[in-house]
Amino acid sequence: MTKMQHDDDFKFPTQHQPEPGLQSKMSPQPDDGSTTYAGCNRLRGKKVLITGADSGIGRAVAIAYANEGADLVLNYLPEEESDAQDVRRIIESLGRKVELVPGDLKDEAFNTELVKQTVLSLGKIDTLVLVAGKQQANTDITTISTGQMIDTYTTNVFSLIWLVREALEYMPNGSSIITTNSIQAEDPSAYLIDYAGTKAAIKNTTFGLAKQLAQRGIRVNSVAPGPIWTPLQVAGGQLAENIPTFGKDTPLGRAGQPSEVAGAYVFLASDEASYITATSINVTGGLI
Ligand code: NAD
Ligand code: MG
């Protein structure tokens, strides 16, 4: 999909998918940067693990990183295999190495296994990119299920700590961690009570980890997207009635595309960001 400039008449078609949603079934297709991203070896030879890499923001990050010369292990849920195979084909066509490791980050033991598989494949981890996330809209706190709360916090917050804990041993001096928070961390929507809290926790944890890991030479930063056109939004993350006008309330007047978020992750992983830690970059179309 081409990036729209201000177009007051544009509306996304109404659509809904069950969680976690497939990018291949979205209309219009999000822009993952596969036909547009021009790399210049900014991540040459870096060994990278990316979660949530089959679709949306994580997929655009994977494609950008491959274009910048990184070798990748990609995680996603088993139900998303077809999206992940699309990403594999794109990355292999760029001549880069990629390994797919599906699995559920809500399972503590799988987090350990994912790091083990990554190190078997890549030997070490220069960049740990945590993009996976769960978001389900709910307008009434009296109807939020305990299951949804536990799954949202486990996916978004616990797995961050589990993965960092397991990966540290394999992360050399000079490596970096990038987490994904949200505009919701600072400006929570009324219908994202549990999700918004996890994003605030991620941002806070990122800054604390940055202080703790600085002495090991590991930088820790985050990216805070605003409204981005991804499966998460059409698979219950957004209220159905908000889909057509999704992103219209930003100063830029439109939703962002995943390809427009990837550059922030590239920068934070690159050696150009060697003096940057404990930072969150907003990619929000102007929302403050
Ligand atoms: P997405 O649906 O494409 O990506 C989310 C991914 O999370 C899924 O593809 C899935 O692979 C992964 N995931 C979810 N639960 C998992 C689990 N239990 N185990 C393993 N993987 C799991 O949507 P996206 O919008 O690209 O989301 C990526 C990140 O961006 C999320 O952390 C989300 O909170 C964040 N974010 C998105 C927006 C937005 O507007 N799209 C805004 C702010 C933040
Ligand atoms: Mg997905």
Tab-separated table of C-alpha atoms and ligand atoms in Angstrom:
chain	number	residue	atom	x	y	z
A	1	MET	CA	0.000	0.000	0.000
A	2	THR	CA	1.374	3.438	-0.798
A	3	LYS	CA	1.668	5.864	2.075
A	4	MET	CA	-1.246	8.256	1.943
A	5	GLN	CA	-0.638	11.896	2.614
A	6	HIS	CA	-3.500	13.846	4.203
A	7	ASP	CA	-6.645	12.441	2.577
A	8	ASP	CA	-9.745	13.436	4.485
A	9	ASP	CA	-11.908	11.057	2.463
A	10	PHE	CA	-9.840	7.877	2.970
A	11	LYS	CA	-11.441	5.155	5.096
A	12	PHE	CA	-10.203	1.616	5.858
A	13	PRO	CA	-12.780	-1.057	4.950
A	14	THR	CA	-14.547	-2.520	7.975
A	15	GLN	CA	-12.971	-5.905	8.773
A	16	HIS	CA	-12.417	-8.305	11.648
A	17	GLN	CA	-10.259	-11.398	12.175
A	18	PRO	CA	-9.862	-13.723	15.144
A	19	GLU	CA	-6.660	-13.220	17.191
A	20	PRO	CA	-3.781	-13.128	16.306
A	21	GLY	CA	-4.870	-12.214	12.753
A	22	LEU	CA	-3.040	-12.720	9.477
A	23	GLN	CA	-1.488	-9.929	7.463
A	24	SER	CA	-2.301	-11.810	4.239
A	25	LYS	CA	-6.020	-11.384	4.962
A	26	MET	CA	-5.948	-7.626	5.552
A	27	SER	CA	-7.363	-5.090	3.150
A	28	PRO	CA	-5.522	-2.973	2.180
A	29	GLN	CA	-2.228	-4.814	2.676
A	30	PRO	CA	0.091	-3.046	5.125
A	31	ASP	CA	3.337	-1.724	3.644
A	32	ASP	CA	6.133	-3.943	5.019
A	33	GLY	CA	8.861	-2.117	3.094
A	34	SER	CA	9.691	-5.167	0.975
A	35	THR	CA	9.545	-3.210	-2.278
A	36	THR	CA	10.772	0.122	-0.931
A	37	TYR	CA	13.341	-0.226	1.869
A	38	ALA	CA	16.857	0.586	0.679
A	39	GLY	CA	19.520	-0.673	3.087
A	40	CYS	CA	23.135	0.457	3.306
A	41	ASN	CA	24.755	-2.206	5.516
A	42	ARG	CA	24.129	-0.361	8.762
A	43	LEU	CA	23.659	-3.707	10.571
A	44	ARG	CA	26.185	-5.747	8.600
A	45	GLY	CA	26.799	-9.143	10.227
A	46	LYS	CA	24.706	-8.424	13.317
A	47	LYS	CA	22.956	-11.455	14.808
A	48	VAL	CA	19.375	-10.556	15.684
A	49	LEU	CA	16.374	-12.185	17.365
A	50	ILE	CA	13.017	-10.510	16.605
A	51	THR	CA	9.695	-11.497	18.220
A	52	GLY	CA	6.343	-10.803	16.544
A	53	ALA	CA	8.206	-10.905	13.233
A	54	ASP	CA	5.614	-12.487	10.935
A	55	SER	CA	3.471	-9.388	10.495
A	56	GLY	CA	2.980	-5.717	11.162
A	57	ILE	CA	5.815	-3.778	12.770
A	58	GLY	CA	8.011	-6.820	13.535
A	59	ARG	CA	7.836	-7.969	9.913
A	60	ALA	CA	8.831	-4.527	8.610
A	61	VAL	CA	11.710	-4.495	11.116
A	62	ALA	CA	12.848	-7.957	9.962
A	63	ILE	CA	12.807	-6.872	6.304
A	64	ALA	CA	14.651	-3.621	7.068
A	65	TYR	CA	17.259	-5.443	9.181
A	66	ALA	CA	17.818	-8.011	6.417
A	67	ASN	CA	18.272	-5.144	3.962
A	68	GLU	CA	20.852	-3.690	6.355
A	69	GLY	CA	22.853	-6.940	6.369
A	70	ALA	CA	21.711	-8.634	9.602
A	71	ASP	CA	21.232	-12.388	10.143
A	72	LEU	CA	17.905	-13.186	11.759
A	73	VAL	CA	15.914	-15.547	13.934
A	74	LEU	CA	12.201	-14.749	13.835
A	75	ASN	CA	9.564	-15.718	16.394
A	76	TYR	CA	5.770	-15.692	16.010
A	77	LEU	CA	2.799	-17.858	17.003
A	78	PRO	CA	2.341	-21.234	15.237
A	79	GLU	CA	-1.043	-20.054	13.819
A	80	GLU	CA	0.857	-17.369	11.890
A	81	GLU	CA	3.032	-19.796	9.894
A	82	SER	CA	1.752	-18.619	6.504
A	83	ASP	CA	2.646	-14.971	7.227
A	84	ALA	CA	6.041	-16.109	8.540
A	85	GLN	CA	6.727	-18.109	5.360
A	86	ASP	CA	6.004	-14.941	3.332
A	87	VAL	CA	8.611	-13.100	5.413
A	88	ARG	CA	11.105	-15.942	4.947
A	89	ARG	CA	10.708	-15.750	1.159
A	90	ILE	CA	11.234	-11.977	1.161
A	91	ILE	CA	14.347	-12.194	3.337
A	92	GLU	CA	15.884	-15.101	1.439
A	93	SER	CA	15.371	-13.180	-1.804
A	94	LEU	CA	17.647	-10.524	-0.269
A	95	GLY	CA	20.348	-13.180	0.182
A	96	ARG	CA	20.181	-13.113	3.986
A	97	LYS	CA	20.128	-15.957	6.478
A	98	VAL	CA	16.865	-16.400	8.397
A	99	GLU	CA	15.545	-19.036	10.770
A	100	LEU	CA	11.928	-19.339	11.903
A	101	VAL	CA	11.214	-20.397	15.492
A	102	PRO	CA	7.453	-20.396	16.159
A	103	GLY	CA	6.196	-20.633	19.731
A	104	ASP	CA	4.149	-19.055	22.484
A	105	LEU	CA	5.933	-16.432	24.597
A	106	LYS	CA	3.338	-16.885	27.365
A	107	ASP	CA	5.140	-20.147	28.138
A	108	GLU	CA	8.203	-19.405	30.281
A	109	ALA	CA	9.997	-22.542	29.106
A	110	PHE	CA	9.545	-21.526	25.470
A	111	ASN	CA	11.370	-18.233	26.122
A	112	THR	CA	14.402	-20.271	27.239
A	113	GLU	CA	14.049	-22.542	24.205
A	114	LEU	CA	13.832	-19.576	21.823
A	115	VAL	CA	17.111	-18.142	23.109
A	116	LYS	CA	18.712	-21.584	22.887
A	117	GLN	CA	17.567	-22.006	19.277
A	118	THR	CA	18.776	-18.506	18.410
A	119	VAL	CA	22.246	-19.146	19.798
A	120	LEU	CA	22.419	-22.521	18.012
A	121	SER	CA	21.607	-20.758	14.763
A	122	LEU	CA	23.511	-17.466	15.141
A	123	GLY	CA	26.145	-18.145	17.834
A	124	LYS	CA	25.321	-14.980	19.813
A	125	ILE	CA	22.755	-12.166	20.015
A	126	ASP	CA	23.865	-8.644	19.064
A	127	THR	CA	20.361	-7.223	18.999
A	128	LEU	CA	17.276	-8.477	20.835
A	129	VAL	CA	14.156	-6.886	19.337
A	130	LEU	CA	10.950	-7.451	21.303
A	131	VAL	CA	7.925	-6.590	19.174
A	132	ALA	CA	5.379	-9.324	20.043
A	133	GLY	CA	2.343	-7.989	21.839
A	134	LYS	CA	-1.280	-8.687	22.721
A	135	GLN	CA	-4.019	-6.030	22.586
A	136	GLN	CA	-7.768	-6.570	22.969
A	137	ALA	CA	-10.183	-3.657	23.195
A	138	ASN	CA	-12.752	-3.694	25.997
A	139	THR	CA	-14.948	-0.730	26.876
A	140	ASP	CA	-16.131	-1.918	30.298
A	141	ILE	CA	-13.817	-3.001	33.121
A	142	THR	CA	-16.607	-5.054	34.681
A	143	THR	CA	-16.396	-7.440	31.711
A	144	ILE	CA	-12.613	-7.876	31.371
A	145	SER	CA	-11.774	-11.527	31.909
A	146	THR	CA	-8.952	-12.614	34.166
A	147	GLY	CA	-7.701	-14.739	31.273
A	148	GLN	CA	-7.335	-11.679	29.047
A	149	MET	CA	-5.525	-9.745	31.774
A	150	ILE	CA	-3.105	-12.571	32.482
A	151	ASP	CA	-2.420	-13.227	28.796
A	152	THR	CA	-1.863	-9.529	28.055
A	153	TYR	CA	0.540	-8.995	30.947
A	154	THR	CA	2.332	-12.318	30.364
A	155	THR	CA	2.860	-11.708	26.646
A	156	ASN	CA	3.773	-8.043	26.897
A	157	VAL	CA	5.665	-7.766	30.194
A	158	PHE	CA	6.707	-11.139	31.630
A	159	SER	CA	8.131	-12.427	28.337
A	160	LEU	CA	10.241	-9.256	28.045
A	161	ILE	CA	11.916	-10.079	31.353
A	162	TRP	CA	12.121	-13.826	30.622
A	163	LEU	CA	13.774	-13.238	27.240
A	164	VAL	CA	16.251	-10.645	28.498
A	165	ARG	CA	17.121	-12.855	31.460
A	166	GLU	CA	17.863	-15.807	29.153
A	167	ALA	CA	19.565	-13.850	26.375
A	168	LEU	CA	22.025	-11.803	28.461
A	169	GLU	CA	24.616	-14.558	28.673
A	170	TYR	CA	24.904	-14.481	24.870
A	171	MET	CA	24.872	-10.703	24.390
A	172	PRO	CA	28.374	-9.245	24.046
A	173	ASN	CA	29.582	-5.808	25.085
A	174	GLY	CA	28.227	-3.418	22.439
A	175	SER	CA	24.951	-5.269	21.912
A	176	SER	CA	21.499	-3.764	22.386
A	177	ILE	CA	17.912	-4.495	23.336
A	178	ILE	CA	14.937	-2.752	21.737
A	179	THR	CA	11.454	-3.027	23.234
A	180	THR	CA	8.115	-1.859	21.853
A	181	ASN	CA	5.910	0.379	23.952
A	182	SER	CA	3.170	2.653	22.594
A	183	ILE	CA	1.578	6.071	22.682
A	184	GLN	CA	-0.736	4.185	25.083
A	185	ALA	CA	2.032	4.182	27.708
A	186	GLU	CA	1.499	7.929	28.211
A	187	ASP	CA	-2.014	8.530	26.848
A	188	PRO	CA	-4.178	5.475	27.588
A	189	SER	CA	-7.428	4.958	25.687
A	190	ALA	CA	-10.536	4.282	27.758
A	191	TYR	CA	-10.965	0.883	26.059
A	192	LEU	CA	-7.377	-0.419	26.519
A	193	ILE	CA	-7.099	-0.501	30.306
A	194	ASP	CA	-5.022	-3.676	30.608
A	195	TYR	CA	-2.975	-3.214	27.415
A	196	ALA	CA	-2.071	0.429	28.086
A	197	GLY	CA	-0.786	-0.529	31.534
A	198	THR	CA	1.518	-3.155	30.019
A	199	LYS	CA	2.944	-0.574	27.634
A	200	ALA	CA	3.701	1.795	30.536
A	201	ALA	CA	5.363	-1.148	32.292
A	202	ILE	CA	7.449	-1.922	29.203
A	203	LYS	CA	8.641	1.668	28.937
A	204	ASN	CA	9.527	1.791	32.633
A	205	THR	CA	11.258	-1.609	32.529
A	206	THR	CA	13.250	-0.498	29.490
A	207	PHE	CA	14.655	2.499	31.333
A	208	GLY	CA	15.476	0.477	34.458
A	209	LEU	CA	17.182	-2.217	32.392
A	210	ALA	CA	19.179	0.465	30.582
A	211	LYS	CA	20.619	1.561	33.916
A	212	GLN	CA	21.291	-2.009	35.054
A	213	LEU	CA	22.900	-3.210	31.822
A	214	ALA	CA	24.981	-0.130	30.980
A	215	GLN	CA	27.931	-1.545	32.902
A	216	ARG	CA	27.849	-4.630	30.646
A	217	GLY	CA	27.999	-2.369	27.579
A	218	ILE	CA	24.416	-3.219	26.573
A	219	ARG	CA	22.126	-0.405	25.424
A	220	VAL	CA	18.368	-0.688	26.062
A	221	ASN	CA	15.867	1.464	24.189
A	222	SER	CA	12.259	1.398	23.054
A	223	VAL	CA	10.015	2.493	20.209
A	224	ALA	CA	6.577	4.005	20.890
A	225	PRO	CA	4.330	3.602	17.836
A	226	GLY	CA	1.098	5.506	17.390
A	227	PRO	CA	-1.716	4.060	15.234
A	228	ILE	CA	-0.095	1.695	12.720
A	229	TRP	CA	-2.028	-0.405	10.175
A	230	THR	CA	-1.371	-4.013	11.339
A	231	PRO	CA	-3.233	-7.289	12.083
A	232	LEU	CA	-3.310	-6.493	15.805
A	233	GLN	CA	-5.770	-3.692	15.119
A	234	VAL	CA	-8.238	-5.717	13.032
A	235	ALA	CA	-8.023	-8.765	15.324
A	236	GLY	CA	-9.728	-7.125	18.292
A	237	GLY	CA	-7.100	-4.556	19.255
A	238	GLN	CA	-9.335	-1.758	18.038
A	239	LEU	CA	-13.075	-1.295	18.466
A	240	ALA	CA	-14.664	-2.450	15.185
A	241	GLU	CA	-16.392	0.894	14.644
A	242	ASN	CA	-13.030	2.717	14.848
A	243	ILE	CA	-11.381	0.755	11.999
A	244	PRO	CA	-12.570	2.945	9.089
A	245	THR	CA	-11.178	6.129	10.636
A	246	PHE	CA	-8.171	4.476	12.338
A	247	GLY	CA	-5.354	7.021	12.720
A	248	LYS	CA	-7.397	10.015	11.555
A	249	ASP	CA	-7.026	11.718	14.933
A	250	THR	CA	-3.272	12.185	14.557
A	251	PRO	CA	-1.815	15.543	13.495
A	252	LEU	CA	-0.689	13.860	10.237
A	253	GLY	CA	-4.311	12.788	9.771
A	254	ARG	CA	-3.720	9.116	8.913
A	255	ALA	CA	-2.517	5.773	10.269
A	256	GLY	CA	1.151	4.947	9.840
A	257	GLN	CA	2.443	1.960	7.901
A	258	PRO	CA	4.770	-0.642	9.480
A	259	SER	CA	7.480	0.411	7.018
A	260	GLU	CA	7.401	3.882	8.567
A	261	VAL	CA	8.246	2.474	12.016
A	262	ALA	CA	11.110	0.172	11.002
A	263	GLY	CA	13.670	2.973	10.604
A	264	ALA	CA	13.567	3.774	14.324
A	265	TYR	CA	14.474	0.151	15.139
A	266	VAL	CA	17.283	0.205	12.580
A	267	PHE	CA	18.728	3.377	14.078
A	268	LEU	CA	18.589	2.095	17.675
A	269	ALA	CA	20.326	-1.170	16.678
A	270	SER	CA	23.016	0.560	14.623
A	271	ASP	CA	26.451	1.652	15.784
A	272	GLU	CA	25.359	5.239	15.046
A	273	ALA	CA	23.267	4.970	18.249
A	274	SER	CA	26.234	3.889	20.411
A	275	TYR	CA	25.704	6.714	22.945
A	276	ILE	CA	21.930	6.261	23.118
A	277	THR	CA	20.369	4.218	25.904
A	278	ALA	CA	17.242	4.625	28.084
A	279	THR	CA	15.430	6.350	25.225
A	280	SER	CA	12.024	5.844	23.621
A	281	ILE	CA	11.448	7.067	20.070
A	282	ASN	CA	7.893	8.179	19.246
A	283	VAL	CA	6.591	7.189	15.797
A	284	THR	CA	3.099	8.523	16.267
A	285	GLY	CA	2.137	10.788	13.393
A	286	GLY	CA	2.484	13.720	15.743
A	287	LEU	CA	0.572	12.473	18.808
A	288	ILE	CA	2.431	13.666	21.885
B	1	NAD	P1	0.932	-7.674	14.766
B	1	NAD	O1	-0.312	-8.414	15.084
B	1	NAD	O2	1.408	-7.704	13.380
B	1	NAD	O3	2.114	-8.155	15.680
B	1	NAD	C1	1.941	-8.662	16.977
B	1	NAD	C2	2.647	-9.996	17.015
B	1	NAD	O4	2.757	-10.419	18.363
B	1	NAD	C3	1.916	-11.110	16.294
B	1	NAD	O5	2.259	-11.175	14.935
B	1	NAD	C4	2.378	-12.340	17.053
B	1	NAD	O6	3.401	-13.003	16.325
B	1	NAD	C5	2.984	-11.788	18.327
B	1	NAD	N1	2.414	-12.423	19.503
B	1	NAD	C6	1.265	-12.120	20.145
B	1	NAD	N2	1.089	-12.966	21.183
B	1	NAD	C7	2.159	-13.806	21.181
B	1	NAD	C8	2.560	-14.889	22.001
B	1	NAD	N3	1.833	-15.278	23.059
B	1	NAD	N4	3.704	-15.535	21.682
B	1	NAD	C9	4.441	-15.167	20.626
B	1	NAD	N5	4.126	-14.135	19.822
B	1	NAD	C10	2.997	-13.467	20.112
B	1	NAD	O7	0.665	-6.177	15.241
B	1	NAD	P2	1.643	-4.936	15.452
B	1	NAD	O8	0.753	-3.777	15.585
B	1	NAD	O9	2.728	-4.920	14.468
B	1	NAD	O10	2.225	-5.208	16.901
B	1	NAD	C11	3.587	-5.211	17.179
B	1	NAD	C12	3.863	-4.455	18.468
B	1	NAD	O11	3.604	-3.082	18.264
B	1	NAD	C13	3.028	-4.886	19.657
B	1	NAD	O12	3.856	-4.957	20.814
B	1	NAD	C14	2.043	-3.761	19.810
B	1	NAD	O13	1.624	-3.610	21.140
B	1	NAD	C15	2.898	-2.602	19.365
B	1	NAD	N6	2.140	-1.408	18.970
B	1	NAD	C16	1.323	-1.455	17.875
B	1	NAD	C17	0.634	-0.309	17.509
B	1	NAD	C18	-0.275	-0.278	16.330
B	1	NAD	O14	-0.992	0.702	16.147
B	1	NAD	N7	-0.302	-1.280	15.478
B	1	NAD	C19	0.759	0.858	18.280
B	1	NAD	C20	1.604	0.855	19.375
B	1	NAD	C21	2.287	-0.292	19.712
B	2	MG	MG	1.135	-11.749	13.179
